[in-house]
Every structure is written in C-alpha cells, then in structure tokens.
Amino acid sequence: MSNESHDPFQIVRASIDNMMPDLDSFTDEVNRIANSIENHFKTVATSLQEFPIAASIRETIQKTPWLYEKPESPPPPPAYSRVVPSGYTEVCRRWVWEHRAVTAAVVAFIGTGAFIIWRQRRADKAKRRAKRAKNGARTEVVVLAGSPHSPLTKSLALDLERRGFIVYIPVNSVSEERVVKSEGRGDIRPLQLDVTS
C-alpha cells in the first residue's frame, strides 16, 4: 500500500467523488420540486384573475409584509419615588408593617406581662380581709392551733393580724404565754387552752 491511500484528504476526496452521482440526482430532484411549486402558483394566480375579488387580494398580499417587524418595547416603568411619611404615626405604622414578626413578639411579650400583673393585682385585692366595726375596731377572731415556738405559727399569726383579724394562739404553759406576748402585737393574744387532750 502507498502512503497516498492513508492521507485523510485523499480519503475525503475519494468519498465525495463516489457520492457525485447521488448528489447530481438529489439536485435534479430538488429543482424538479421547485419547478412544480412554481407552476402550481402560476396556475392558481391565473385562475384567481377570473374572479373580481382577485385584484383586491393581490394588492393586499403585495402590501402585507411577510416578515413581522420587531414589536415596540413597552414603555419604561415610572421612576420610583419614595413617599415621605407625613408624621410620627406614619413612620411607626410603616416600621410595624416592615417588621411584623418583631412587632408580634413584642406585643405578645408585653401583653402576657400586662395580663400576669393585672391578674396578680386582682388576686391581691381579693385576699380575705377582716371586717371592722363602724368605729374601726376589729371584730373578727381567729384561733390558730399550733405551737407558739413554731416559725409557721408565728408567720401565720402575723399575716392574719395584718389582715385585720384578732389572733388567739392556744398555750399550755406560762413560758409559751410569754413567747406569744413577746411578739409585741396587741391583736396576737395567748389563749389558755389544753389542745393535747
């Protein structure tokens, strides 16, 4: 084998030469179809001339552009102009609208806190208070059964006395009586009573 047979240009040229008869027949077929289409349109055009409307159709076809022109671009949007807020309330309203999540959290926090404070104050007002006589003297009495030495008994006695009650603490001995009197409150009094039996 010679080197020329392996040359890529020679291979391509040989394959083109082999296809030439096919290309010639293909070109002939394309030309025949084009001539057939041209003859068809000539036949249609001559038959249309017989009708009175043919002249107006011809003029319309000649005036109509076959390639559409580029559509006009839409007008540019109007320039953004920022509206200056009219006052403090408008500034606040805009801030609240732009920061809805933060606003909701703040309102929930403040609302919950206000409700808890309101409920606590209402509960403080609802605490049981002793009724007083018309002259302001204390009239309701409480007997608190417990050891006068117990811190719980002492704190309960002081709380009830602050609420307007006269508090009696039962005692068994003179030493317990002295403990009750050492509180220094006039409405916390010892009561000689044996609660053990």
Short mmCIF file of C-alpha atoms in Angstrom, two decimals:
data_model
loop_
_atom_site.label_atom_id
_atom_site.label_comp_id
_atom_site.label_asym_id
_atom_site.label_seq_id
_atom_site.Cartn_x
_atom_site.Cartn_y
_atom_site.Cartn_z
CA MET A 1 0.00 0.00 0.00
CA SER A 2 1.11 3.51 -0.75
CA ASN A 3 1.20 6.46 1.63
CA GLU A 4 -1.34 8.33 -0.50
CA SER A 5 -4.13 5.94 0.41
CA HIS A 6 -3.72 6.79 4.08
CA ASP A 7 -3.84 10.56 3.52
CA PRO A 8 -7.12 11.90 5.08
CA PHE A 9 -7.59 14.48 2.34
CA GLN A 10 -7.37 11.80 -0.31
CA ILE A 11 -9.92 9.66 1.55
CA VAL A 12 -12.40 12.56 1.78
CA ARG A 13 -11.90 13.49 -1.89
CA ALA A 14 -12.46 9.85 -2.94
CA SER A 15 -15.70 9.60 -0.91
CA ILE A 16 -17.00 12.89 -2.44
CA ASP A 17 -16.22 11.60 -5.93
CA ASN A 18 -18.15 8.42 -5.15
CA MET A 19 -21.18 10.44 -3.96
CA MET A 20 -21.30 12.73 -7.01
CA PRO A 21 -23.86 10.68 -8.92
CA ASP A 22 -26.09 10.70 -5.84
CA LEU A 23 -25.64 14.47 -5.39
CA ASP A 24 -26.50 15.07 -9.03
CA SER A 25 -29.71 13.09 -8.75
CA PHE A 26 -30.60 14.87 -5.48
CA THR A 27 -30.03 18.29 -7.06
CA ASP A 28 -32.17 17.31 -10.04
CA GLU A 29 -35.00 16.22 -7.71
CA VAL A 30 -34.89 19.50 -5.74
CA ASN A 31 -35.03 21.52 -8.98
CA ARG A 32 -37.99 19.43 -10.24
CA ILE A 33 -39.94 20.09 -6.97
CA ALA A 34 -39.20 23.83 -7.14
CA ASN A 35 -40.43 23.99 -10.76
CA SER A 36 -43.56 22.06 -9.81
CA ILE A 37 -44.36 24.52 -6.99
CA GLU A 38 -43.78 27.50 -9.31
CA ASN A 39 -46.09 26.04 -11.93
CA HIS A 40 -48.76 25.39 -9.31
CA PHE A 41 -48.70 29.01 -8.09
CA LYS A 42 -48.86 30.30 -11.69
CA THR A 43 -51.96 28.15 -12.25
CA VAL A 44 -53.56 29.46 -9.05
CA ALA A 45 -52.72 33.06 -10.00
CA THR A 46 -54.30 32.75 -13.46
CA SER A 47 -57.44 31.18 -12.03
CA LEU A 48 -57.72 33.94 -9.43
CA GLN A 49 -57.66 36.62 -12.12
CA GLU A 50 -61.03 35.38 -13.33
CA PHE A 51 -62.71 36.44 -10.06
CA PRO A 52 -63.50 40.14 -9.33
CA ILE A 53 -62.03 39.95 -5.83
CA ALA A 54 -58.66 38.76 -7.16
CA ALA A 55 -57.34 42.29 -7.69
CA SER A 56 -58.00 43.30 -4.08
CA ILE A 57 -56.42 40.08 -2.77
CA ARG A 58 -53.35 40.68 -4.92
CA GLU A 59 -53.00 44.25 -3.62
CA THR A 60 -53.43 43.07 -0.02
CA ILE A 61 -50.80 40.37 -0.45
CA GLN A 62 -48.37 42.82 -2.04
CA LYS A 63 -48.86 45.39 0.74
CA THR A 64 -48.66 42.88 3.60
CA PRO A 65 -45.15 42.47 4.99
CA TRP A 66 -44.18 38.84 5.23
CA LEU A 67 -41.63 39.35 7.94
CA TYR A 68 -43.05 40.89 11.06
CA GLU A 69 -41.32 43.92 12.35
CA LYS A 70 -39.87 43.89 15.82
CA PRO A 71 -42.63 44.81 18.27
CA GLU A 72 -42.23 48.07 20.08
CA SER A 73 -40.70 47.71 23.50
CA PRO A 74 -43.01 48.58 26.36
CA PRO A 75 -42.53 51.98 27.92
CA PRO A 76 -40.14 52.02 30.86
CA PRO A 77 -41.75 51.81 34.28
CA PRO A 78 -42.21 55.09 36.08
CA ALA A 79 -39.33 56.15 38.26
CA TYR A 80 -39.68 55.00 41.87
CA SER A 81 -40.35 57.92 44.10
CA ARG A 82 -40.32 57.37 47.80
CA VAL A 83 -43.22 58.95 49.58
CA VAL A 84 -42.10 60.93 52.57
CA PRO A 85 -44.09 59.90 55.67
CA SER A 86 -46.46 62.55 56.88
CA GLY A 87 -45.71 62.19 60.57
CA TYR A 88 -44.61 60.10 63.52
CA THR A 89 -47.63 57.80 63.35
CA GLU A 90 -46.98 57.09 59.67
CA VAL A 91 -43.33 56.25 60.42
CA CYS A 92 -44.42 53.89 63.21
CA ARG A 93 -47.05 52.27 61.03
CA ARG A 94 -44.53 51.67 58.23
CA TRP A 95 -41.96 50.23 60.67
CA VAL A 96 -44.56 47.90 62.16
CA TRP A 97 -45.57 46.75 58.65
CA GLU A 98 -41.97 46.07 57.62
CA HIS A 99 -41.11 44.27 60.91
CA ARG A 100 -44.26 42.22 61.54
CA ALA A 101 -42.52 39.30 63.26
CA VAL A 102 -40.68 41.53 65.73
CA THR A 103 -43.86 43.51 66.38
CA ALA A 104 -45.84 40.32 67.06
CA ALA A 105 -43.19 39.10 69.51
CA VAL A 106 -43.10 42.44 71.36
CA VAL A 107 -46.90 42.65 71.56
CA ALA A 108 -47.11 39.05 72.82
CA PHE A 109 -44.41 39.67 75.44
CA ILE A 110 -45.90 42.94 76.70
CA GLY A 111 -49.45 41.60 76.56
CA THR A 112 -48.56 38.50 78.55
CA GLY A 113 -46.67 40.54 81.14
CA ALA A 114 -49.55 43.02 81.50
CA PHE A 115 -52.04 40.16 81.92
CA ILE A 116 -49.92 38.50 84.61
CA ILE A 117 -49.52 41.79 86.51
CA TRP A 118 -53.26 42.53 86.23
CA ARG A 119 -54.17 39.04 87.47
CA GLN A 120 -51.72 39.34 90.38
CA ARG A 121 -53.12 42.71 91.45
CA ARG A 122 -56.65 41.39 91.19
CA ALA A 123 -55.67 38.41 93.35
CA ASP A 124 -54.06 40.76 95.90
CA LYS A 125 -57.28 42.75 96.17
CA ALA A 126 -59.30 39.55 96.57
CA LYS A 127 -57.38 38.46 99.69
CA ARG A 128 -59.57 37.92 102.66
CA ARG A 129 -59.66 40.95 104.92
CA ALA A 130 -61.33 41.11 108.28
CA LYS A 131 -64.43 43.24 108.64
CA ARG A 132 -64.23 46.17 111.03
CA ALA A 133 -66.82 47.77 113.22
CA LYS A 134 -68.17 51.24 112.43
CA ASN A 135 -65.73 52.78 114.90
CA GLY A 136 -62.76 50.95 113.22
CA ALA A 137 -62.33 48.27 115.89
CA ARG A 138 -61.52 44.72 114.84
CA THR A 139 -64.42 42.33 115.14
CA GLU A 140 -63.34 39.02 113.56
CA VAL A 141 -61.42 36.47 115.63
CA VAL A 142 -59.17 33.57 114.54
CA VAL A 143 -57.90 30.78 116.81
CA LEU A 144 -54.62 29.45 115.46
CA ALA A 145 -53.86 25.95 116.82
CA GLY A 146 -50.12 25.45 116.75
CA SER A 147 -47.02 25.67 118.90
CA PRO A 148 -46.08 29.28 119.70
CA HIS A 149 -42.42 28.30 119.13
CA SER A 150 -43.07 27.20 115.53
CA PRO A 151 -41.98 29.67 112.83
CA LEU A 152 -45.01 28.67 110.73
CA THR A 153 -47.40 29.59 113.55
CA LYS A 154 -45.62 32.92 114.04
CA SER A 155 -45.74 33.87 110.35
CA LEU A 156 -49.41 32.88 110.02
CA ALA A 157 -50.30 34.86 113.12
CA LEU A 158 -48.51 37.98 111.80
CA ASP A 159 -50.17 37.67 108.38
CA LEU A 160 -53.65 37.26 109.83
CA GLU A 161 -53.07 40.17 112.20
CA ARG A 162 -52.04 42.38 109.26
CA ARG A 163 -55.27 41.47 107.51
CA GLY A 164 -57.31 42.77 110.40
CA PHE A 165 -58.06 39.69 112.48
CA ILE A 166 -57.70 39.25 116.23
CA VAL A 167 -55.48 36.15 116.55
CA TYR A 168 -55.55 33.81 119.54
CA ILE A 169 -52.80 31.19 119.95
CA PRO A 170 -53.53 28.37 122.44
CA VAL A 171 -50.81 27.96 125.10
CA ASN A 172 -50.19 25.28 127.78
CA SER A 173 -47.63 26.96 129.98
CA VAL A 174 -46.51 30.33 131.22
CA SER A 175 -43.36 30.18 129.05
CA GLU A 176 -45.47 29.77 125.89
CA GLU A 177 -47.65 32.67 127.04
CA ARG A 178 -44.53 34.85 127.33
CA VAL A 179 -43.43 33.87 123.79
CA VAL A 180 -46.79 34.99 122.37
CA LYS A 181 -46.74 38.27 124.28
CA SER A 182 -43.14 38.93 123.16
CA GLU A 183 -44.36 39.43 119.61
CA GLY A 184 -45.36 42.93 120.69
CA ARG A 185 -48.62 42.94 118.78
CA GLY A 186 -51.79 43.82 120.62
CA ASP A 187 -54.06 41.68 118.49
CA ILE A 188 -51.97 38.49 118.81
CA ARG A 189 -53.05 37.11 122.16
CA PRO A 190 -52.40 33.92 124.16
CA LEU A 191 -55.36 31.66 124.96
CA GLN A 192 -55.08 29.30 127.95
CA LEU A 193 -56.33 26.06 126.42
CA ASP A 194 -55.11 22.49 126.54
CA VAL A 195 -55.26 21.20 122.94
CA THR A 196 -53.46 17.93 123.72
CA SER A 197 -56.43 16.22 125.37
#
